[in-house]
mmCIF file of C-alpha atoms and ligand atoms in Angstrom:
data_model
loop_
_atom_site.group_PDB
_atom_site.id
_atom_site.type_symbol
_atom_site.label_atom_id
_atom_site.label_comp_id
_atom_site.label_asym_id
_atom_site.label_seq_id
_atom_site.Cartn_x
_atom_site.Cartn_y
_atom_site.Cartn_z
ATOM 1 C CA UNK A 1 0.000 0.000 0.000
ATOM 2 C CA UNK A 2 1.114 3.573 -0.625
ATOM 3 C CA UNK A 3 0.148 5.814 2.283
ATOM 4 C CA UNK A 4 -0.794 9.395 1.693
ATOM 5 C CA UNK A 5 1.722 10.460 4.339
ATOM 6 C CA UNK A 6 3.336 8.020 6.742
ATOM 7 C CA UNK A 7 4.861 10.075 9.541
ATOM 8 C CA UNK A 8 6.773 7.146 10.958
ATOM 9 C CA UNK A 9 8.538 6.693 7.622
ATOM 10 C CA UNK A 10 9.062 10.439 7.292
ATOM 11 C CA UNK A 11 10.818 10.574 10.673
ATOM 12 C CA UNK A 12 12.645 7.227 10.479
ATOM 13 C CA UNK A 13 15.833 8.635 8.872
ATOM 14 C CA UNK A 14 16.297 10.922 11.902
ATOM 15 C CA UNK A 15 15.182 8.496 14.585
ATOM 16 C CA UNK A 16 18.536 8.072 16.325
ATOM 17 C CA UNK A 17 19.323 11.798 16.239
ATOM 18 C CA UNK A 18 15.826 12.737 17.400
ATOM 19 C CA UNK A 19 16.034 10.309 20.335
ATOM 20 C CA UNK A 20 19.425 11.716 21.265
ATOM 21 C CA UNK A 21 18.153 15.293 21.045
ATOM 22 C CA UNK A 22 15.114 14.458 23.184
ATOM 23 C CA UNK A 23 17.288 12.613 25.727
ATOM 24 C CA UNK A 24 19.649 15.585 25.934
ATOM 25 C CA UNK A 25 16.710 17.890 26.562
ATOM 26 C CA UNK A 26 15.292 15.626 29.266
ATOM 27 C CA UNK A 27 18.707 15.484 30.917
ATOM 28 C CA UNK A 28 19.096 19.255 30.772
ATOM 29 C CA UNK A 29 16.128 19.715 33.118
ATOM 30 C CA UNK A 30 15.215 22.839 31.112
ATOM 31 C CA UNK A 31 11.937 22.410 29.180
ATOM 32 C CA UNK A 32 10.781 25.876 28.110
ATOM 33 C CA UNK A 33 12.610 29.093 27.057
ATOM 34 C CA UNK A 34 15.960 27.373 26.732
ATOM 35 C CA UNK A 35 18.858 26.914 24.384
ATOM 36 C CA UNK A 36 16.982 24.708 21.880
ATOM 37 C CA UNK A 37 14.187 27.207 21.260
ATOM 38 C CA UNK A 38 16.497 30.220 21.032
ATOM 39 C CA UNK A 39 18.831 28.298 18.691
ATOM 40 C CA UNK A 40 15.935 27.160 16.518
ATOM 41 C CA UNK A 41 14.651 30.746 16.338
ATOM 42 C CA UNK A 42 18.041 31.928 15.089
ATOM 43 C CA UNK A 43 18.384 29.070 12.609
ATOM 44 C CA UNK A 44 14.849 29.469 11.240
ATOM 45 C CA UNK A 45 15.323 33.239 10.797
ATOM 46 C CA UNK A 46 18.527 32.591 8.836
ATOM 47 C CA UNK A 47 16.846 29.851 6.794
ATOM 48 C CA UNK A 48 13.982 32.220 5.911
ATOM 49 C CA UNK A 49 16.316 35.156 5.238
ATOM 50 C CA UNK A 50 14.505 37.270 7.832
ATOM 51 C CA UNK A 51 15.902 39.215 10.818
ATOM 52 C CA UNK A 52 13.679 37.954 13.653
ATOM 53 C CA UNK A 53 11.899 34.740 14.579
ATOM 54 C CA UNK A 54 9.642 34.208 17.590
ATOM 55 C CA UNK A 55 8.628 30.626 18.299
ATOM 56 C CA UNK A 56 5.085 29.869 19.445
ATOM 57 C CA UNK A 57 2.759 26.943 20.032
ATOM 58 C CA UNK A 58 1.298 26.333 16.555
ATOM 59 C CA UNK A 59 0.563 27.915 13.190
ATOM 60 C CA UNK A 60 -2.862 29.256 14.105
ATOM 61 C CA UNK A 61 -1.330 31.073 17.091
ATOM 62 C CA UNK A 62 1.408 32.497 14.856
ATOM 63 C CA UNK A 63 -1.271 34.065 12.625
ATOM 64 C CA UNK A 64 -3.418 35.214 15.558
ATOM 65 C CA UNK A 65 -0.555 36.795 17.449
ATOM 66 C CA UNK A 66 0.704 38.859 14.503
ATOM 67 C CA UNK A 67 -2.761 40.333 13.956
ATOM 68 C CA UNK A 68 -3.127 40.898 17.666
ATOM 69 C CA UNK A 69 0.229 42.657 17.800
ATOM 70 C CA UNK A 70 -0.793 44.979 14.972
ATOM 71 C CA UNK A 71 -3.941 45.829 16.942
ATOM 72 C CA UNK A 72 -1.835 46.574 20.053
ATOM 73 C CA UNK A 73 0.482 48.723 17.901
ATOM 74 C CA UNK A 74 -2.516 50.707 16.587
ATOM 75 C CA UNK A 75 -1.892 49.524 13.003
ATOM 76 C CA UNK A 76 -5.178 47.569 12.922
ATOM 77 C CA UNK A 77 -8.479 48.206 14.642
ATOM 78 C CA UNK A 78 -11.290 45.832 15.490
ATOM 79 C CA UNK A 79 -13.686 45.826 12.531
ATOM 80 C CA UNK A 80 -10.989 46.366 9.885
ATOM 81 C CA UNK A 81 -11.191 44.185 6.787
ATOM 82 C CA UNK A 82 -8.475 41.676 5.953
ATOM 83 C CA UNK A 83 -8.260 40.103 2.478
ATOM 84 C CA UNK A 84 -7.975 36.279 2.642
ATOM 85 C CA UNK A 85 -8.073 33.519 0.011
ATOM 86 C CA UNK A 86 -11.523 31.886 -0.177
ATOM 87 C CA UNK A 87 -10.000 28.425 -0.708
ATOM 88 C CA UNK A 88 -7.506 28.334 2.174
ATOM 89 C CA UNK A 89 -7.393 25.984 5.122
ATOM 90 C CA UNK A 90 -9.790 27.536 7.626
ATOM 91 C CA UNK A 91 -7.042 28.417 10.146
ATOM 92 C CA UNK A 92 -5.966 31.447 8.079
ATOM 93 C CA UNK A 93 -9.490 32.844 8.347
ATOM 94 C CA UNK A 94 -10.100 31.851 11.984
ATOM 95 C CA UNK A 95 -7.069 33.927 12.988
ATOM 96 C CA UNK A 96 -8.723 37.008 11.490
ATOM 97 C CA UNK A 97 -12.149 36.422 13.075
ATOM 98 C CA UNK A 98 -10.549 35.623 16.414
ATOM 99 C CA UNK A 99 -9.186 39.169 16.599
ATOM 100 C CA UNK A 100 -12.507 40.847 15.816
ATOM 101 C CA UNK A 101 -11.277 41.656 12.306
ATOM 102 C CA UNK A 102 -13.392 40.990 9.217
ATOM 103 C CA UNK A 103 -12.087 38.392 6.739
ATOM 104 C CA UNK A 104 -12.920 39.241 3.111
ATOM 105 C CA UNK A 105 -12.566 36.085 0.983
ATOM 106 C CA UNK A 106 -11.155 36.388 -2.524
ATOM 107 C CA UNK A 107 -11.300 33.743 -5.243
ATOM 108 C CA UNK A 108 -8.102 31.963 -6.331
ATOM 109 C CA UNK A 109 -6.561 31.882 -9.776
ATOM 110 C CA UNK A 110 -8.176 28.804 -11.388
ATOM 111 C CA UNK A 111 -4.787 27.410 -12.510
ATOM 112 C CA UNK A 112 -2.420 27.987 -9.580
ATOM 113 C CA UNK A 113 -5.153 27.858 -6.879
ATOM 114 C CA UNK A 114 -3.440 30.854 -5.247
ATOM 115 C CA UNK A 115 -5.160 34.105 -4.305
ATOM 116 C CA UNK A 116 -5.770 36.101 -7.483
ATOM 117 C CA UNK A 117 -3.869 39.384 -7.098
ATOM 118 C CA UNK A 118 -6.059 41.124 -9.683
ATOM 119 C CA UNK A 119 -9.154 40.333 -7.682
ATOM 120 C CA UNK A 120 -7.621 41.786 -4.512
ATOM 121 C CA UNK A 121 -7.584 45.292 -5.943
ATOM 122 C CA UNK A 122 -11.242 45.000 -7.003
ATOM 123 C CA UNK A 123 -12.271 44.044 -3.441
ATOM 124 C CA UNK A 124 -10.561 46.831 -1.531
ATOM 125 C CA UNK A 125 -12.754 49.082 0.580
ATOM 126 C CA UNK A 126 -11.887 52.016 2.843
ATOM 127 C CA UNK A 127 -11.879 49.490 5.719
ATOM 128 C CA UNK A 128 -9.328 47.144 4.101
ATOM 129 C CA UNK A 129 -6.159 47.266 6.183
ATOM 130 C CA UNK A 130 -4.240 44.066 5.411
ATOM 131 C CA UNK A 131 -3.770 41.176 2.992
ATOM 132 C CA UNK A 132 -3.240 37.618 4.210
ATOM 133 C CA UNK A 133 -1.831 35.635 1.265
ATOM 134 C CA UNK A 134 -1.506 31.874 1.790
ATOM 135 C CA UNK A 135 1.232 30.053 -0.133
ATOM 136 C CA UNK A 136 -1.204 27.205 -0.587
ATOM 137 C CA UNK A 137 -0.029 23.676 -1.377
ATOM 138 C CA UNK A 138 3.589 24.906 -1.175
ATOM 139 C CA UNK A 139 3.620 27.395 -4.039
ATOM 140 C CA UNK A 140 4.510 31.062 -3.470
ATOM 141 C CA UNK A 141 1.807 33.599 -4.271
ATOM 142 C CA UNK A 142 2.685 36.401 -6.667
ATOM 143 C CA UNK A 143 4.243 38.462 -3.876
ATOM 144 C CA UNK A 144 5.579 41.177 -6.179
ATOM 145 C CA UNK A 145 2.040 41.976 -7.337
ATOM 146 C CA UNK A 146 0.655 41.676 -3.801
ATOM 147 C CA UNK A 147 3.339 43.966 -2.322
ATOM 148 C CA UNK A 148 2.691 46.533 -5.054
ATOM 149 C CA UNK A 149 -1.010 46.605 -4.152
ATOM 150 C CA UNK A 150 -0.108 46.798 -0.461
ATOM 151 C CA UNK A 151 2.255 49.734 -1.023
ATOM 152 C CA UNK A 152 -0.227 51.590 -3.228
ATOM 153 C CA UNK A 153 -3.007 51.280 -0.629
ATOM 154 C CA UNK A 154 -0.948 51.297 2.578
ATOM 155 C CA UNK A 155 -1.900 47.740 3.606
ATOM 156 C CA UNK A 156 -0.093 45.321 5.913
ATOM 157 C CA UNK A 157 0.834 41.889 4.543
ATOM 158 C CA UNK A 158 0.858 38.741 6.690
ATOM 159 C CA UNK A 159 1.978 35.640 4.792
ATOM 160 C CA UNK A 160 0.645 32.232 5.821
ATOM 161 C CA UNK A 161 3.710 30.048 5.189
ATOM 162 C CA UNK A 162 2.327 26.924 6.910
ATOM 163 C CA UNK A 163 2.599 24.906 3.681
ATOM 164 C CA UNK A 164 5.567 26.609 2.018
ATOM 165 C CA UNK A 165 8.682 25.926 4.129
ATOM 166 C CA UNK A 166 11.697 26.555 1.937
ATOM 167 C CA UNK A 167 9.743 27.795 -1.090
ATOM 168 C CA UNK A 168 11.387 31.207 -0.841
ATOM 169 C CA UNK A 169 14.285 32.727 1.031
ATOM 170 C CA UNK A 170 13.132 36.215 0.095
ATOM 171 C CA UNK A 171 9.972 36.727 2.088
ATOM 172 C CA UNK A 172 8.540 40.119 1.180
ATOM 173 C CA UNK A 173 5.562 40.535 3.515
ATOM 174 C CA UNK A 174 5.573 42.449 6.811
ATOM 175 C CA UNK A 175 5.399 39.180 8.769
ATOM 176 C CA UNK A 176 5.118 35.453 8.162
ATOM 177 C CA UNK A 177 3.344 32.732 10.141
ATOM 178 C CA UNK A 178 4.781 29.197 10.102
ATOM 179 C CA UNK A 179 3.349 25.900 11.346
ATOM 180 C CA UNK A 180 5.433 22.871 12.250
ATOM 181 C CA UNK A 181 2.442 20.548 12.598
ATOM 182 C CA UNK A 182 3.779 16.990 12.084
ATOM 183 C CA UNK A 183 2.469 16.707 8.511
ATOM 184 C CA UNK A 184 4.041 19.931 7.207
ATOM 185 C CA UNK A 185 7.219 19.887 5.104
ATOM 186 C CA UNK A 186 9.148 20.654 8.302
ATOM 187 C CA UNK A 187 7.152 18.885 10.992
ATOM 188 C CA UNK A 188 7.656 18.528 14.742
ATOM 189 C CA UNK A 189 6.515 15.481 16.711
ATOM 190 C CA UNK A 190 3.638 17.502 18.115
ATOM 191 C CA UNK A 191 2.528 21.105 17.759
ATOM 192 C CA UNK A 192 4.854 24.017 17.084
ATOM 193 C CA UNK A 193 4.802 27.307 15.198
ATOM 194 C CA UNK A 194 6.724 30.531 14.636
ATOM 195 C CA UNK A 195 6.472 34.098 13.414
ATOM 196 C CA UNK A 196 9.187 35.741 11.319
ATOM 197 C CA UNK A 197 9.536 39.436 10.529
ATOM 198 C CA UNK A 198 12.100 42.137 9.807
ATOM 199 C CA UNK A 199 10.232 44.526 12.136
ATOM 200 C CA UNK A 200 12.018 44.514 15.482
ATOM 201 C CA UNK A 201 9.184 46.282 17.300
ATOM 202 C CA UNK A 202 6.661 43.735 16.013
ATOM 203 C CA UNK A 203 8.938 40.863 17.061
ATOM 204 C CA UNK A 204 9.270 42.320 20.554
ATOM 205 C CA UNK A 205 5.528 42.759 21.007
ATOM 206 C CA UNK A 206 4.822 39.263 19.661
ATOM 207 C CA UNK A 207 7.254 37.788 22.181
ATOM 208 C CA UNK A 208 5.476 39.621 24.977
ATOM 209 C CA UNK A 209 1.968 38.736 23.741
ATOM 210 C CA UNK A 210 2.898 35.058 23.588
ATOM 211 C CA UNK A 211 4.063 35.254 27.212
ATOM 212 C CA UNK A 212 0.997 36.639 28.998
ATOM 213 C CA UNK A 213 1.644 40.090 27.576
ATOM 214 C CA UNK A 214 4.646 40.352 29.844
ATOM 215 C CA UNK A 215 7.869 42.254 29.231
ATOM 216 C CA UNK A 216 9.507 41.096 32.432
ATOM 217 C CA UNK A 217 8.389 38.739 35.140
ATOM 218 C CA UNK A 218 5.131 39.883 36.764
ATOM 219 C CA UNK A 219 4.988 43.091 34.690
ATOM 220 C CA UNK A 220 2.131 42.885 32.143
ATOM 221 C CA UNK A 221 1.882 45.382 29.336
ATOM 222 C CA UNK A 222 -0.842 43.563 27.314
ATOM 223 C CA UNK A 223 -3.734 41.195 27.962
ATOM 224 C CA UNK A 224 -1.649 38.471 26.391
ATOM 225 C CA UNK A 225 -1.880 34.750 25.952
ATOM 226 C CA UNK A 226 0.329 31.742 26.507
ATOM 227 C CA UNK A 227 1.787 30.329 23.312
ATOM 228 C CA UNK A 228 5.221 28.762 23.326
ATOM 229 C CA UNK A 229 7.282 26.061 21.682
ATOM 230 C CA UNK A 230 8.649 23.267 23.894
ATOM 231 C CA UNK A 231 12.380 22.711 24.117
ATOM 232 C CA UNK A 232 11.785 19.111 22.990
ATOM 233 C CA UNK A 233 9.985 20.177 19.812
ATOM 234 C CA UNK A 234 12.668 22.781 19.070
ATOM 235 C CA UNK A 235 15.396 20.147 19.496
ATOM 236 C CA UNK A 236 13.571 17.850 17.047
ATOM 237 C CA UNK A 237 13.024 20.639 14.526
ATOM 238 C CA UNK A 238 16.740 21.518 14.655
ATOM 239 C CA UNK A 239 17.612 17.934 13.713
ATOM 240 C CA UNK A 240 15.161 17.919 10.804
ATOM 241 C CA UNK A 241 15.875 21.448 9.529
ATOM 242 C CA UNK A 242 19.269 20.313 8.168
ATOM 243 C CA UNK A 243 17.505 17.991 5.762
ATOM 244 C CA UNK A 244 14.563 20.211 4.734
ATOM 245 C CA UNK A 245 16.069 21.294 1.408
ATOM 246 C CA UNK A 246 16.781 17.669 0.460
ATOM 247 C CA UNK A 247 13.218 16.673 1.354
ATOM 248 C CA UNK A 248 11.783 19.544 -0.684
ATOM 249 C CA UNK A 249 14.034 18.630 -3.580
ATOM 250 C CA UNK A 250 12.687 15.072 -3.521
ATOM 251 C CA UNK A 251 9.097 16.380 -3.472
ATOM 252 C CA UNK A 252 9.952 18.502 -6.527
ATOM 253 C CA UNK A 253 11.360 15.430 -8.300
ATOM 254 C CA UNK A 254 8.183 13.470 -7.610
ATOM 255 C CA UNK A 255 6.021 16.363 -8.790
ATOM 256 C CA UNK A 256 8.191 16.625 -11.909
ATOM 257 C CA UNK A 257 7.464 12.985 -12.728
ATOM 258 C CA UNK A 258 3.725 13.460 -12.125
ATOM 259 C CA UNK A 259 3.762 16.565 -14.350
ATOM 260 C CA UNK A 260 5.450 14.672 -17.162
ATOM 261 C CA UNK A 261 4.029 11.186 -16.874
ATOM 262 C CA UNK A 262 0.405 11.622 -15.802
ATOM 263 C CA UNK A 263 -1.542 11.763 -19.040
ATOM 264 C CA UNK A 264 -5.262 11.288 -18.637
ATOM 265 C CA UNK A 265 -7.992 13.404 -20.259
ATOM 266 C CA UNK A 266 -10.083 13.181 -17.069
ATOM 267 C CA UNK A 267 -7.393 14.792 -14.978
ATOM 268 C CA UNK A 268 -6.081 18.358 -14.717
ATOM 269 C CA UNK A 269 -2.562 18.765 -13.357
ATOM 270 C CA UNK A 270 -1.543 21.776 -11.227
ATOM 271 C CA UNK A 271 0.112 24.787 -12.883
ATOM 272 C CA UNK A 272 3.447 25.884 -11.471
ATOM 273 C CA UNK A 273 4.224 29.569 -11.925
ATOM 274 C CA UNK A 274 6.311 30.354 -8.860
ATOM 275 C CA UNK A 275 8.637 28.514 -6.478
ATOM 276 C CA UNK A 276 6.901 25.373 -5.266
ATOM 277 C CA UNK A 277 7.801 22.860 -2.529
ATOM 278 C CA UNK A 278 4.787 20.591 -3.129
ATOM 279 C CA UNK A 279 3.475 20.291 0.394
ATOM 280 C CA UNK A 280 0.517 19.003 -1.605
ATOM 281 C CA UNK A 281 0.313 17.785 -5.219
ATOM 282 C CA UNK A 282 -3.278 18.679 -6.180
ATOM 283 C CA UNK A 283 -4.955 17.218 -9.253
ATOM 284 C CA UNK A 284 -8.492 18.018 -10.380
ATOM 285 C CA UNK A 285 -11.018 15.477 -11.637
ATOM 286 C CA UNK A 286 -14.704 15.913 -12.364
ATOM 287 C CA UNK A 287 -15.236 12.383 -11.010
ATOM 288 C CA UNK A 288 -13.040 12.984 -7.971
ATOM 289 C CA UNK A 289 -14.849 10.700 -5.536
ATOM 290 C CA UNK A 290 -14.801 7.794 -8.029
ATOM 291 C CA UNK A 291 -11.137 8.450 -8.682
ATOM 292 C CA UNK A 292 -10.378 8.429 -4.977
ATOM 293 C CA UNK A 293 -12.057 5.038 -4.419
ATOM 294 C CA UNK A 294 -10.531 3.667 -7.655
ATOM 295 C CA UNK A 295 -7.052 4.560 -6.355
ATOM 296 C CA UNK A 296 -7.850 3.204 -2.907
ATOM 297 C CA UNK A 297 -8.747 -0.167 -4.428
ATOM 298 C CA UNK A 298 -5.326 -0.149 -6.021
ATOM 299 C CA UNK A 299 -3.760 0.537 -2.625
ATOM 300 C CA UNK A 300 -3.044 4.231 -3.181
ATOM 301 C CA UNK A 301 -4.247 6.543 -0.444
ATOM 302 C CA UNK A 302 -5.133 10.150 -1.259
ATOM 303 C CA UNK A 303 -6.594 13.138 0.567
ATOM 304 C CA UNK A 304 -8.765 16.138 -0.285
ATOM 305 C CA UNK A 305 -7.570 19.676 0.483
ATOM 306 C CA UNK A 306 -10.244 20.782 1.207
ATOM 307 C CA UNK A 307 -13.660 19.164 0.757
ATOM 308 C CA UNK A 308 -15.714 22.038 2.238
ATOM 309 C CA UNK A 309 -14.654 25.653 1.668
ATOM 310 C CA UNK A 310 -14.661 27.979 4.693
ATOM 311 C CA UNK A 311 -17.695 29.932 3.384
ATOM 312 C CA UNK A 312 -19.720 26.696 3.373
ATOM 313 C CA UNK A 313 -18.841 25.769 6.967
ATOM 314 C CA UNK A 314 -21.315 26.043 9.848
ATOM 315 C CA UNK A 315 -18.681 28.140 11.652
ATOM 316 C CA UNK A 316 -19.188 30.821 8.951
ATOM 317 C CA UNK A 317 -22.999 30.624 8.722
ATOM 318 C CA UNK A 318 -23.076 34.288 7.754
ATOM 319 C CA UNK A 319 -21.290 33.367 4.504
ATOM 320 C CA UNK A 320 -23.212 30.218 3.599
ATOM 321 C CA UNK A 321 -25.324 32.092 1.018
ATOM 322 C CA UNK A 322 -22.261 33.506 -0.777
ATOM 323 C CA UNK A 323 -20.986 32.027 -4.017
ATOM 324 C CA UNK A 324 -17.304 31.515 -4.859
ATOM 325 C CA UNK A 325 -17.463 29.358 -7.998
ATOM 326 C CA UNK A 326 -13.706 28.786 -8.449
ATOM 327 C CA UNK A 327 -13.329 27.788 -4.800
ATOM 328 C CA UNK A 328 -16.408 25.546 -4.897
ATOM 329 C CA UNK A 329 -15.183 23.850 -8.064
ATOM 330 C CA UNK A 330 -11.859 23.138 -6.341
ATOM 331 C CA UNK A 331 -13.612 21.739 -3.269
ATOM 332 C CA UNK A 332 -15.598 19.407 -5.534
ATOM 333 C CA UNK A 333 -12.721 18.285 -7.762
ATOM 334 C CA UNK A 334 -9.437 18.480 -5.877
ATOM 335 C CA UNK A 335 -7.544 15.297 -4.991
ATOM 336 C CA UNK A 336 -4.078 15.251 -3.408
ATOM 337 C CA UNK A 337 -1.733 12.516 -4.608
ATOM 338 C CA UNK A 338 0.939 11.135 -2.267
ATOM 339 C CA UNK A 339 4.021 13.342 -2.745
ATOM 340 C CA UNK A 340 6.734 13.100 -0.102
ATOM 341 C CA UNK A 341 10.300 11.978 0.447
ATOM 342 C CA UNK A 342 9.390 8.581 1.902
ATOM 343 C CA UNK A 343 8.186 7.382 -1.532
ATOM 344 C CA UNK A 344 10.375 5.100 -3.643
ATOM 345 C CA UNK A 345 10.695 5.400 -7.426
ATOM 346 C CA UNK A 346 8.467 2.320 -7.708
ATOM 347 C CA UNK A 347 5.806 3.944 -5.524
ATOM 348 C CA UNK A 348 5.790 6.957 -7.828
ATOM 349 C CA UNK A 349 5.464 4.744 -10.914
ATOM 350 C CA UNK A 350 2.586 2.875 -9.284
ATOM 351 C CA UNK A 351 0.732 6.126 -8.607
ATOM 352 C CA UNK A 352 1.303 7.299 -12.183
ATOM 353 C CA UNK A 353 0.154 3.998 -13.719
ATOM 354 C CA UNK A 354 -2.932 3.860 -11.527
ATOM 355 C CA UNK A 355 -3.930 7.457 -12.291
ATOM 356 C CA UNK A 356 -3.349 6.929 -16.004
ATOM 357 C CA UNK A 357 -5.554 3.823 -16.021
ATOM 358 C CA UNK A 358 -8.561 5.674 -14.560
ATOM 359 C CA UNK A 359 -11.552 6.035 -16.835
ATOM 360 C CA UNK A 360 -14.731 7.958 -16.236
ATOM 361 C CA UNK A 361 -17.020 4.948 -15.791
ATOM 362 C CA UNK A 362 -14.797 3.032 -13.446
HETATM 363 C C1 PLP B 401 -1.531 23.836 8.971
HETATM 364 C C2 PLP B 401 -2.008 25.172 8.560
HETATM 365 C C3 PLP B 401 -2.259 26.184 9.502
HETATM 366 C C4 PLP B 401 -2.322 25.956 10.980
HETATM 367 O O1 PLP B 401 -1.215 25.399 11.559
HETATM 368 P P1 PLP B 401 -1.346 24.649 12.978
HETATM 369 O O2 PLP B 401 0.050 24.496 13.403
HETATM 370 O O3 PLP B 401 -2.039 23.355 12.718
HETATM 371 O O4 PLP B 401 -2.136 25.534 13.877
HETATM 372 C C5 PLP B 401 -2.563 27.450 9.043
HETATM 373 N N1 PLP B 401 -2.661 27.705 7.729
HETATM 374 C C6 PLP B 401 -2.444 26.757 6.796
HETATM 375 C C7 PLP B 401 -2.546 27.128 5.351
HETATM 376 C C8 PLP B 401 -2.136 25.456 7.178
HETATM 377 O O5 PLP B 401 -1.954 24.513 6.243
#
């Protein structure tokens, strides 16, 4: 069988080093705010080509805390509108709502599935104060176009990099949110997240917000929260970070074979326009659910990212009547093929052969 993503296999190459790193952390007796987290913060900032990194508990918190910090800094106000992609994972949008800000969903480009920069400009209102591009599936959004719009209209830009580790070492937005959820390209063995930014004041406020709004012990400047990365997770991430580029390179090789060798009139392959690290390899098929069970019978496991768009969720009842045709078409047709470094060349060939043998009436 070919798993969609087998985390045991993904972590197996590092098992000895991870166990050693965890044992060292246990022995140190120091479990939060220690050497591992501060070292990981420095290493991740360098890897991203950004001045500052603040570790936190998960990717959703990373997004929430940046927006919260901008509110504390007076750059955003409750009720401001934030542009978000309509077809993102719901976390990007929850972070906006959670801060009393108003998410404004925008349709994606039908070929790259990334937020359509041209549509951003058409949706701006006097209340629009920020753009939240998501580098969905591992491909970078058109950040040059997005930054030009942001500059022209004085908007903040928060990039959701949860799926795009390593896709760019020139991050252009005002801040970036990262998730190290176990299934991401760089995954911890539990929850972890981080914010990166070149803005030293923002980094300082984020660090305080994530620690009860405190600047020094028992002195509280903000009504903050508690969001931190464990030493153990940081130690594990440091082991795996060394190999991230190799892993991404292997994903790109697999995607390259899919691009070239999948030939089936019932299937649309993803378009690559910008740097892509293939967190997900999304194909489209009008008969998606049949295709998924057809592949399952052949022992190939797939996933759907995402079957129900945020505007169709009960959590966003107020949007249920809205229509986003490109997003809805993606939700109905998208299927994610296995695409990760634990696959062998034979696994890849099996996926290709199985997909190529699919016919509409199967
Ligand atoms: C995974 C993910 C998140 C949330 O990350 P967590 O660490 O699970 O909180 C946010 N946005 C996107 C696009 C994601 O894929």
